[in-house]
Amino acid sequence: MRIHLILPIFLAAASPSLAQDSSVEEHSTVKDETRFHLLAGVEHVEGDVGEGLDYKTTFATTGVAMTSGRFSASASLPYISSTAPQEVIINQGGLFGTPLLGSNGSQTGQVKREGIGDLSLNAAYQLPVSGVDARIGASVKLPTASREKGLGTGKVDYGVNGQLSKKMGSIVPFVGAGYTIIGEPDNFATRNIVSGTAGSHLLLGKSSALTASYSYEQSASTSIGDSQSFNMGFGTNLTRSVRIGVDGAVGLSDAAPDTRVGLKLRVGI
């Protein structure tokens, strides 16, 4: 039995996250100063990969981010707590922080597992284009998670992505696309992933934004359908240096997680 599933998780450039929320704040002005932020977040995902193959996974993620002029970068590391079928591999990382679940076994018993996930490194550059906010980015997932526990594949994933948005009064529509090269685990057949998103921010005053978007992500295997979801998020500044966000998603396809909810915090240092 072989199962592959893609789930959108953390700091996705194409989801209503704090990373995207911050691009709304900085849409009209590029500042030459260098700034650092601490990142923290908790997300919970539930779904199934077939009859009797339910999963519940929580990611508690910490990280650091830096912006300097048009350039930005971040590093994040999750702690994973998951109850999932015994033969499932949970792979945190990839272009949009996407776990890859794969199986080449026949056991289906539920197993609780915990541990450090994979380290994700991301970088982006805001292009000097007049009238729109155009960004290109790259990401690398380093295999710091335990392969023996089934918390990672033990392989490196890397990819590229881009996003285009335009401020129109209080509305900021955006589109994004990405391509992830999956490090193929031993004894698993995978393919690289194409993903995309479209949606809009609604600016609420000077420091708050509401986001709605649709996201699509190609399955890493031809044996299961692609993932489609509807995402909602809200972010606001608690102080000049502290921003908080909440977001969630519902699956629109069988391969997508049924539900996802998250809380994220960004603190300037």
PDB file of C-alpha atoms in Angstrom:
ATOM      1  CA  MET A   1       0.000   0.000   0.000  1.00  0.00           C
ATOM      2  CA  ARG A   2       1.400   3.404  -0.925  1.00  0.00           C
ATOM      3  CA  ILE A   3      -0.143   6.687   0.152  1.00  0.00           C
ATOM      4  CA  HIS A   4       0.943  10.254  -0.557  1.00  0.00           C
ATOM      5  CA  LEU A   5      -0.795  13.397   0.683  1.00  0.00           C
ATOM      6  CA  ILE A   6       0.027  17.094   0.684  1.00  0.00           C
ATOM      7  CA  LEU A   7      -1.079  19.369   3.552  1.00  0.00           C
ATOM      8  CA  PRO A   8      -0.534  23.147   3.696  1.00  0.00           C
ATOM      9  CA  ILE A   9       1.023  24.010   7.090  1.00  0.00           C
ATOM     10  CA  PHE A  10       3.294  26.854   8.167  1.00  0.00           C
ATOM     11  CA  LEU A  11       4.650  30.157   6.785  1.00  0.00           C
ATOM     12  CA  ALA A  12       3.228  29.429   3.384  1.00  0.00           C
ATOM     13  CA  ALA A  13       3.786  32.225   0.958  1.00  0.00           C
ATOM     14  CA  ALA A  14       0.457  31.296  -0.560  1.00  0.00           C
ATOM     15  CA  SER A  15      -1.606  31.104   2.615  1.00  0.00           C
ATOM     16  CA  PRO A  16      -2.946  33.760   4.979  1.00  0.00           C
ATOM     17  CA  SER A  17       0.080  33.723   7.279  1.00  0.00           C
ATOM     18  CA  LEU A  18       2.034  36.386   9.106  1.00  0.00           C
ATOM     19  CA  ALA A  19       4.635  36.246   6.374  1.00  0.00           C
ATOM     20  CA  GLN A  20       2.051  37.321   3.825  1.00  0.00           C
ATOM     21  CA  ASP A  21       0.420  39.733   6.262  1.00  0.00           C
ATOM     22  CA  SER A  22       3.708  41.576   6.707  1.00  0.00           C
ATOM     23  CA  SER A  23       3.954  42.078   2.942  1.00  0.00           C
ATOM     24  CA  VAL A  24       0.713  44.041   3.144  1.00  0.00           C
ATOM     25  CA  GLU A  25       2.193  46.333   5.798  1.00  0.00           C
ATOM     26  CA  GLU A  26       5.289  46.992   3.696  1.00  0.00           C
ATOM     27  CA  HIS A  27       3.546  47.093   0.319  1.00  0.00           C
ATOM     28  CA  SER A  28       4.061  50.755  -0.454  1.00  0.00           C
ATOM     29  CA  THR A  29       7.440  51.433   1.195  1.00  0.00           C
ATOM     30  CA  VAL A  30      10.819  49.745   1.001  1.00  0.00           C
ATOM     31  CA  LYS A  31      12.904  50.559   4.086  1.00  0.00           C
ATOM     32  CA  ASP A  32      16.694  50.321   3.947  1.00  0.00           C
ATOM     33  CA  GLU A  33      17.000  49.527   7.654  1.00  0.00           C
ATOM     34  CA  THR A  34      17.652  45.975   8.803  1.00  0.00           C
ATOM     35  CA  ARG A  35      15.052  44.522  11.156  1.00  0.00           C
ATOM     36  CA  PHE A  36      14.835  41.224  13.006  1.00  0.00           C
ATOM     37  CA  HIS A  37      11.752  39.392  14.289  1.00  0.00           C
ATOM     38  CA  LEU A  38      11.107  36.357  16.434  1.00  0.00           C
ATOM     39  CA  LEU A  39       8.407  34.038  15.074  1.00  0.00           C
ATOM     40  CA  ALA A  40       6.198  31.594  16.948  1.00  0.00           C
ATOM     41  CA  GLY A  41       3.156  29.626  15.888  1.00  0.00           C
ATOM     42  CA  VAL A  42       0.902  26.700  16.665  1.00  0.00           C
ATOM     43  CA  GLU A  43      -1.148  24.874  14.033  1.00  0.00           C
ATOM     44  CA  HIS A  44      -3.439  21.873  14.265  1.00  0.00           C
ATOM     45  CA  VAL A  45      -4.418  19.794  11.237  1.00  0.00           C
ATOM     46  CA  GLU A  46      -6.963  16.983  10.976  1.00  0.00           C
ATOM     47  CA  GLY A  47      -7.967  14.795   8.072  1.00  0.00           C
ATOM     48  CA  ASP A  48      -7.696  11.314   6.631  1.00  0.00           C
ATOM     49  CA  VAL A  49      -5.844   9.508   3.868  1.00  0.00           C
ATOM     50  CA  GLY A  50      -8.509   6.881   3.351  1.00  0.00           C
ATOM     51  CA  GLU A  51     -11.039   4.825   5.262  1.00  0.00           C
ATOM     52  CA  GLY A  52      -9.804   4.281   8.816  1.00  0.00           C
ATOM     53  CA  LEU A  53      -6.622   6.298   8.147  1.00  0.00           C
ATOM     54  CA  ASP A  54      -7.328   9.432  10.187  1.00  0.00           C
ATOM     55  CA  TYR A  55      -4.573  11.751  11.373  1.00  0.00           C
ATOM     56  CA  LYS A  56      -4.277  14.604  13.882  1.00  0.00           C
ATOM     57  CA  THR A  57      -1.079  16.633  13.873  1.00  0.00           C
ATOM     58  CA  THR A  58      -0.006  19.696  15.865  1.00  0.00           C
ATOM     59  CA  PHE A  59       3.003  21.826  14.942  1.00  0.00           C
ATOM     60  CA  ALA A  60       4.544  24.222  17.484  1.00  0.00           C
ATOM     61  CA  THR A  61       7.004  26.284  15.463  1.00  0.00           C
ATOM     62  CA  THR A  62       9.622  28.848  16.431  1.00  0.00           C
ATOM     63  CA  GLY A  63      11.846  30.865  14.167  1.00  0.00           C
ATOM     64  CA  VAL A  64      13.613  34.097  13.335  1.00  0.00           C
ATOM     65  CA  ALA A  65      13.128  36.465  10.395  1.00  0.00           C
ATOM     66  CA  MET A  66      15.144  39.327   8.938  1.00  0.00           C
ATOM     67  CA  THR A  67      14.299  42.102   6.474  1.00  0.00           C
ATOM     68  CA  SER A  68      16.796  44.488   4.905  1.00  0.00           C
ATOM     69  CA  GLY A  69      15.595  46.703   2.113  1.00  0.00           C
ATOM     70  CA  ARG A  70      14.022  44.493  -0.532  1.00  0.00           C
ATOM     71  CA  PHE A  71      15.505  41.300   0.893  1.00  0.00           C
ATOM     72  CA  SER A  72      13.966  39.079   3.577  1.00  0.00           C
ATOM     73  CA  ALA A  73      14.885  35.714   5.061  1.00  0.00           C
ATOM     74  CA  SER A  74      13.624  33.370   7.760  1.00  0.00           C
ATOM     75  CA  ALA A  75      14.449  30.105   9.490  1.00  0.00           C
ATOM     76  CA  SER A  76      11.898  28.009  11.392  1.00  0.00           C
ATOM     77  CA  LEU A  77      11.890  24.707  13.242  1.00  0.00           C
ATOM     78  CA  PRO A  78       8.724  22.853  14.365  1.00  0.00           C
ATOM     79  CA  TYR A  79       8.072  20.475  17.200  1.00  0.00           C
ATOM     80  CA  ILE A  80       5.595  17.858  15.971  1.00  0.00           C
ATOM     81  CA  SER A  81       3.009  15.901  17.907  1.00  0.00           C
ATOM     82  CA  SER A  82       0.994  13.553  15.727  1.00  0.00           C
ATOM     83  CA  THR A  83      -1.397  10.647  15.909  1.00  0.00           C
ATOM     84  CA  ALA A  84      -1.452   8.967  12.512  1.00  0.00           C
ATOM     85  CA  PRO A  85      -1.406   5.544  10.839  1.00  0.00           C
ATOM     86  CA  GLN A  86       1.699   3.555  11.718  1.00  0.00           C
ATOM     87  CA  GLU A  87       3.006   3.447   8.146  1.00  0.00           C
ATOM     88  CA  VAL A  88       2.719   7.213   7.559  1.00  0.00           C
ATOM     89  CA  ILE A  89       5.760   9.503   7.265  1.00  0.00           C
ATOM     90  CA  ILE A  90       5.244  13.130   8.356  1.00  0.00           C
ATOM     91  CA  ASN A  91       7.570  15.468   6.467  1.00  0.00           C
ATOM     92  CA  GLN A  92       7.568  19.094   7.623  1.00  0.00           C
ATOM     93  CA  GLY A  93       9.150  21.463   5.151  1.00  0.00           C
ATOM     94  CA  GLY A  94       9.134  22.151   1.440  1.00  0.00           C
ATOM     95  CA  LEU A  95       8.236  25.300  -0.458  1.00  0.00           C
ATOM     96  CA  PHE A  96       5.013  26.048   1.411  1.00  0.00           C
ATOM     97  CA  GLY A  97       5.849  24.172   4.613  1.00  0.00           C
ATOM     98  CA  THR A  98       4.036  21.085   3.300  1.00  0.00           C
ATOM     99  CA  PRO A  99       4.175  17.686   4.999  1.00  0.00           C
ATOM    100  CA  LEU A 100       4.458  14.691   2.709  1.00  0.00           C
ATOM    101  CA  LEU A 101       2.776  11.544   3.959  1.00  0.00           C
ATOM    102  CA  GLY A 102       3.893   8.337   2.319  1.00  0.00           C
ATOM    103  CA  SER A 103       3.554   4.634   2.947  1.00  0.00           C
ATOM    104  CA  ASN A 104       4.965   1.433   1.564  1.00  0.00           C
ATOM    105  CA  GLY A 105       3.630  -0.806   4.335  1.00  0.00           C
ATOM    106  CA  SER A 106       0.395  -2.612   5.069  1.00  0.00           C
ATOM    107  CA  GLN A 107      -0.152  -1.769   8.769  1.00  0.00           C
ATOM    108  CA  THR A 108      -2.792   0.795   9.614  1.00  0.00           C
ATOM    109  CA  GLY A 109      -2.646   1.048  13.426  1.00  0.00           C
ATOM    110  CA  GLN A 110      -2.673   4.544  14.939  1.00  0.00           C
ATOM    111  CA  VAL A 111       0.637   5.630  16.478  1.00  0.00           C
ATOM    112  CA  LYS A 112       1.422   8.682  18.638  1.00  0.00           C
ATOM    113  CA  ARG A 113       4.790  10.237  17.834  1.00  0.00           C
ATOM    114  CA  GLU A 114       6.572  13.414  18.914  1.00  0.00           C
ATOM    115  CA  GLY A 115       9.823  15.155  18.104  1.00  0.00           C
ATOM    116  CA  ILE A 116      11.682  17.889  16.278  1.00  0.00           C
ATOM    117  CA  GLY A 117      10.646  18.419  12.667  1.00  0.00           C
ATOM    118  CA  ASP A 118      12.663  19.558   9.663  1.00  0.00           C
ATOM    119  CA  LEU A 119      14.404  22.947   9.572  1.00  0.00           C
ATOM    120  CA  SER A 120      12.985  25.297   6.918  1.00  0.00           C
ATOM    121  CA  LEU A 121      15.054  28.135   5.412  1.00  0.00           C
ATOM    122  CA  ASN A 122      13.338  30.774   3.268  1.00  0.00           C
ATOM    123  CA  ALA A 123      14.462  33.875   1.387  1.00  0.00           C
ATOM    124  CA  ALA A 124      12.611  36.402  -0.766  1.00  0.00           C
ATOM    125  CA  TYR A 125      13.354  39.520  -2.796  1.00  0.00           C
ATOM    126  CA  GLN A 126      10.925  42.326  -3.660  1.00  0.00           C
ATOM    127  CA  LEU A 127      11.462  43.278  -7.283  1.00  0.00           C
ATOM    128  CA  PRO A 128      11.764  47.006  -8.163  1.00  0.00           C
ATOM    129  CA  VAL A 129       8.580  47.023 -10.245  1.00  0.00           C
ATOM    130  CA  SER A 130       6.431  50.146 -10.325  1.00  0.00           C
ATOM    131  CA  GLY A 131       2.763  49.910  -9.365  1.00  0.00           C
ATOM    132  CA  VAL A 132       2.751  46.355  -8.015  1.00  0.00           C
ATOM    133  CA  ASP A 133       4.409  44.317  -5.281  1.00  0.00           C
ATOM    134  CA  ALA A 134       6.302  41.510  -7.034  1.00  0.00           C
ATOM    135  CA  ARG A 135       8.319  39.028  -4.968  1.00  0.00           C
ATOM    136  CA  ILE A 136      10.392  35.990  -5.813  1.00  0.00           C
ATOM    137  CA  GLY A 137      11.609  33.502  -3.251  1.00  0.00           C
ATOM    138  CA  ALA A 138      13.446  30.277  -2.585  1.00  0.00           C
ATOM    139  CA  SER A 139      13.288  27.705   0.193  1.00  0.00           C
ATOM    140  CA  VAL A 140      15.186  24.699   1.495  1.00  0.00           C
ATOM    141  CA  LYS A 141      14.048  22.005   3.917  1.00  0.00           C
ATOM    142  CA  LEU A 142      16.901  20.393   5.829  1.00  0.00           C
ATOM    143  CA  PRO A 143      16.296  16.880   7.218  1.00  0.00           C
ATOM    144  CA  THR A 144      16.614  17.475  10.978  1.00  0.00           C
ATOM    145  CA  ALA A 145      13.571  15.309  11.836  1.00  0.00           C
ATOM    146  CA  SER A 146      13.889  11.675  12.909  1.00  0.00           C
ATOM    147  CA  ARG A 147      13.397   9.271  10.005  1.00  0.00           C
ATOM    148  CA  GLU A 148      13.181   6.379  12.474  1.00  0.00           C
ATOM    149  CA  LYS A 149      10.159   7.979  14.206  1.00  0.00           C
ATOM    150  CA  GLY A 150       8.482   8.705  10.882  1.00  0.00           C
ATOM    151  CA  LEU A 151       8.752  12.488  11.458  1.00  0.00           C
ATOM    152  CA  GLY A 152      10.653  13.145   8.238  1.00  0.00           C
ATOM    153  CA  THR A 153      11.929  11.613   5.037  1.00  0.00           C
ATOM    154  CA  GLY A 154      15.613  12.209   5.762  1.00  0.00           C
ATOM    155  CA  LYS A 155      15.949  14.042   2.437  1.00  0.00           C
ATOM    156  CA  VAL A 156      16.409  17.669   1.374  1.00  0.00           C
ATOM    157  CA  ASP A 157      13.536  19.485  -0.373  1.00  0.00           C
ATOM    158  CA  TYR A 158      13.979  22.832  -2.115  1.00  0.00           C
ATOM    159  CA  GLY A 159      11.942  25.105  -4.335  1.00  0.00           C
ATOM    160  CA  VAL A 160      11.169  28.498  -5.800  1.00  0.00           C
ATOM    161  CA  ASN A 161       8.070  30.681  -5.595  1.00  0.00           C
ATOM    162  CA  GLY A 162       6.689  34.030  -6.619  1.00  0.00           C
ATOM    163  CA  GLN A 163       3.856  36.335  -5.631  1.00  0.00           C
ATOM    164  CA  LEU A 164       2.265  39.378  -7.245  1.00  0.00           C
ATOM    165  CA  SER A 165      -0.094  41.804  -5.481  1.00  0.00           C
ATOM    166  CA  LYS A 166      -1.486  45.291  -6.021  1.00  0.00           C
ATOM    167  CA  LYS A 167      -2.966  47.699  -3.481  1.00  0.00           C
ATOM    168  CA  MET A 168      -6.303  49.115  -4.655  1.00  0.00           C
ATOM    169  CA  GLY A 169      -7.558  51.265  -1.809  1.00  0.00           C
ATOM    170  CA  SER A 170      -8.319  48.923   1.066  1.00  0.00           C
ATOM    171  CA  ILE A 171      -8.251  45.835  -1.208  1.00  0.00           C
ATOM    172  CA  VAL A 172      -5.000  44.017  -2.040  1.00  0.00           C
ATOM    173  CA  PRO A 173      -5.608  41.148  -4.499  1.00  0.00           C
ATOM    174  CA  PHE A 174      -2.744  38.681  -4.956  1.00  0.00           C
ATOM    175  CA  VAL A 175      -1.711  35.591  -6.897  1.00  0.00           C
ATOM    176  CA  GLY A 176       1.179  33.238  -6.234  1.00  0.00           C
ATOM    177  CA  ALA A 177       2.811  30.119  -7.640  1.00  0.00           C
ATOM    178  CA  GLY A 178       5.566  27.748  -6.610  1.00  0.00           C
ATOM    179  CA  TYR A 179       7.560  24.712  -7.640  1.00  0.00           C
ATOM    180  CA  THR A 180       9.045  22.279  -5.095  1.00  0.00           C
ATOM    181  CA  ILE A 181      11.661  19.618  -5.801  1.00  0.00           C
ATOM    182  CA  ILE A 182      10.989  16.729  -3.419  1.00  0.00           C
ATOM    183  CA  GLY A 183      13.918  14.719  -2.063  1.00  0.00           C
ATOM    184  CA  GLU A 184      12.787  11.179  -2.792  1.00  0.00           C
ATOM    185  CA  PRO A 185      12.838   8.921   0.289  1.00  0.00           C
ATOM    186  CA  ASP A 186      14.166   5.392  -0.060  1.00  0.00           C
ATOM    187  CA  ASN A 187      11.593   2.969  -1.518  1.00  0.00           C
ATOM    188  CA  PHE A 188       9.121   5.768  -2.372  1.00  0.00           C
ATOM    189  CA  ALA A 189       8.201   7.133  -5.775  1.00  0.00           C
ATOM    190  CA  THR A 190       7.536  10.881  -5.681  1.00  0.00           C
ATOM    191  CA  ARG A 191       7.205  13.717  -8.151  1.00  0.00           C
ATOM    192  CA  ASN A 192       7.931  17.418  -7.876  1.00  0.00           C
ATOM    193  CA  ILE A 193       5.089  19.718  -6.828  1.00  0.00           C
ATOM    194  CA  VAL A 194       3.412  22.645  -8.585  1.00  0.00           C
ATOM    195  CA  SER A 195       1.291  24.898  -6.351  1.00  0.00           C
ATOM    196  CA  GLY A 196      -0.661  28.118  -6.651  1.00  0.00           C
ATOM    197  CA  THR A 197      -2.909  30.532  -4.808  1.00  0.00           C
ATOM    198  CA  ALA A 198      -5.231  33.467  -5.460  1.00  0.00           C
ATOM    199  CA  GLY A 199      -7.021  35.719  -3.019  1.00  0.00           C
ATOM    200  CA  SER A 200      -7.212  39.138  -1.463  1.00  0.00           C
ATOM    201  CA  HIS A 201      -6.364  41.075   1.669  1.00  0.00           C
ATOM    202  CA  LEU A 202      -8.881  43.521   3.090  1.00  0.00           C
ATOM    203  CA  LEU A 203      -7.082  46.274   5.013  1.00  0.00           C
ATOM    204  CA  LEU A 204      -8.845  47.241   8.227  1.00  0.00           C
ATOM    205  CA  GLY A 205      -7.309  50.485   9.416  1.00  0.00           C
ATOM    206  CA  LYS A 206      -3.542  50.986   9.490  1.00  0.00           C
ATOM    207  CA  SER A 207      -2.470  47.774  11.206  1.00  0.00           C
ATOM    208  CA  SER A 208      -5.060  45.034  10.593  1.00  0.00           C
ATOM    209  CA  ALA A 209      -5.886  42.864   7.611  1.00  0.00           C
ATOM    210  CA  LEU A 210      -8.380  40.141   6.751  1.00  0.00           C
ATOM    211  CA  THR A 211      -7.332  37.580   4.128  1.00  0.00           C
ATOM    212  CA  ALA A 212      -9.312  35.107   2.035  1.00  0.00           C
ATOM    213  CA  SER A 213      -7.695  32.827  -0.541  1.00  0.00           C
ATOM    214  CA  TYR A 214      -7.956  29.646  -2.562  1.00  0.00           C
ATOM    215  CA  SER A 215      -4.920  27.366  -2.733  1.00  0.00           C
ATOM    216  CA  TYR A 216      -4.025  24.443  -4.953  1.00  0.00           C
ATOM    217  CA  GLU A 217      -1.175  21.983  -4.513  1.00  0.00           C
ATOM    218  CA  GLN A 218      -0.311  19.098  -6.794  1.00  0.00           C
ATOM    219  CA  SER A 219       0.034  15.732  -5.115  1.00  0.00           C
ATOM    220  CA  ALA A 220       3.538  14.308  -4.764  1.00  0.00           C
ATOM    221  CA  SER A 221       2.146  11.016  -6.103  1.00  0.00           C
ATOM    222  CA  THR A 222      -0.057  10.074  -9.027  1.00  0.00           C
ATOM    223  CA  SER A 223      -1.885   7.616  -6.735  1.00  0.00           C
ATOM    224  CA  ILE A 224      -3.842  10.345  -4.928  1.00  0.00           C
ATOM    225  CA  GLY A 225      -5.642  13.500  -5.983  1.00  0.00           C
ATOM    226  CA  ASP A 226      -4.372  17.054  -5.684  1.00  0.00           C
ATOM    227  CA  SER A 227      -5.098  19.282  -2.690  1.00  0.00           C
ATOM    228  CA  GLN A 228      -7.443  22.259  -2.846  1.00  0.00           C
ATOM    229  CA  SER A 229      -8.495  24.413   0.098  1.00  0.00           C
ATOM    230  CA  PHE A 230     -10.186  27.665   1.109  1.00  0.00           C
ATOM    231  CA  ASN A 231      -8.210  29.772   3.585  1.00  0.00           C
ATOM    232  CA  MET A 232      -9.149  32.633   5.916  1.00  0.00           C
ATOM    233  CA  GLY A 233      -6.868  34.698   8.145  1.00  0.00           C
ATOM    234  CA  PHE A 234      -6.749  37.815  10.286  1.00  0.00           C
ATOM    235  CA  GLY A 235      -3.694  39.725  11.502  1.00  0.00           C
ATOM    236  CA  THR A 236      -3.285  42.836  13.625  1.00  0.00           C
ATOM    237  CA  ASN A 237      -0.633  44.748  15.541  1.00  0.00           C
ATOM    238  CA  LEU A 238      -0.871  44.541  19.325  1.00  0.00           C
ATOM    239  CA  THR A 239       1.960  47.060  19.625  1.00  0.00           C
ATOM    240  CA  ARG A 240       4.455  48.607  17.180  1.00  0.00           C
ATOM    241  CA  SER A 241       6.677  45.553  17.499  1.00  0.00           C
ATOM    242  CA  VAL A 242       4.182  42.754  18.191  1.00  0.00           C
ATOM    243  CA  ARG A 243       1.830  41.291  15.573  1.00  0.00           C
ATOM    244  CA  ILE A 244      -0.574  38.408  16.059  1.00  0.00           C
ATOM    245  CA  GLY A 245      -2.510  36.406  13.504  1.00  0.00           C
ATOM    246  CA  VAL A 246      -5.082  33.654  13.373  1.00  0.00           C
ATOM    247  CA  ASP A 247      -5.925  31.588  10.312  1.00  0.00           C
ATOM    248  CA  GLY A 248      -7.685  28.466   9.212  1.00  0.00           C
ATOM    249  CA  ALA A 249      -8.592  26.393   6.205  1.00  0.00           C
ATOM    250  CA  VAL A 250     -11.165  23.872   5.055  1.00  0.00           C
ATOM    251  CA  GLY A 251     -10.442  21.236   2.450  1.00  0.00           C
ATOM    252  CA  LEU A 252     -12.187  21.430  -0.911  1.00  0.00           C
ATOM    253  CA  SER A 253     -10.855  18.102  -2.203  1.00  0.00           C
ATOM    254  CA  ASP A 254     -10.577  14.593  -0.763  1.00  0.00           C
ATOM    255  CA  ALA A 255      -6.779  14.841  -0.605  1.00  0.00           C
ATOM    256  CA  ALA A 256      -6.789  18.087   1.390  1.00  0.00           C
ATOM    257  CA  PRO A 257      -6.910  18.215   5.210  1.00  0.00           C
ATOM    258  CA  ASP A 258     -10.474  18.486   6.502  1.00  0.00           C
ATOM    259  CA  THR A 259      -9.577  21.397   8.788  1.00  0.00           C
ATOM    260  CA  ARG A 260      -6.582  23.500   9.754  1.00  0.00           C
ATOM    261  CA  VAL A 261      -6.407  26.194  12.460  1.00  0.00           C
ATOM    262  CA  GLY A 262      -3.415  28.245  13.507  1.00  0.00           C
ATOM    263  CA  LEU A 263      -2.162  31.034  15.773  1.00  0.00           C
ATOM    264  CA  LYS A 264       0.990  33.009  14.905  1.00  0.00           C
ATOM    265  CA  LEU A 265       3.042  35.658  16.678  1.00  0.00           C
ATOM    266  CA  ARG A 266       5.757  37.965  15.363  1.00  0.00           C
ATOM    267  CA  VAL A 267       7.851  40.082  17.734  1.00  0.00           C
ATOM    268  CA  GLY A 268      10.362  42.726  16.659  1.00  0.00           C
ATOM    269  CA  ILE A 269      13.768  42.672  18.308  1.00  0.00           C
TER     270      ILE A 269
END
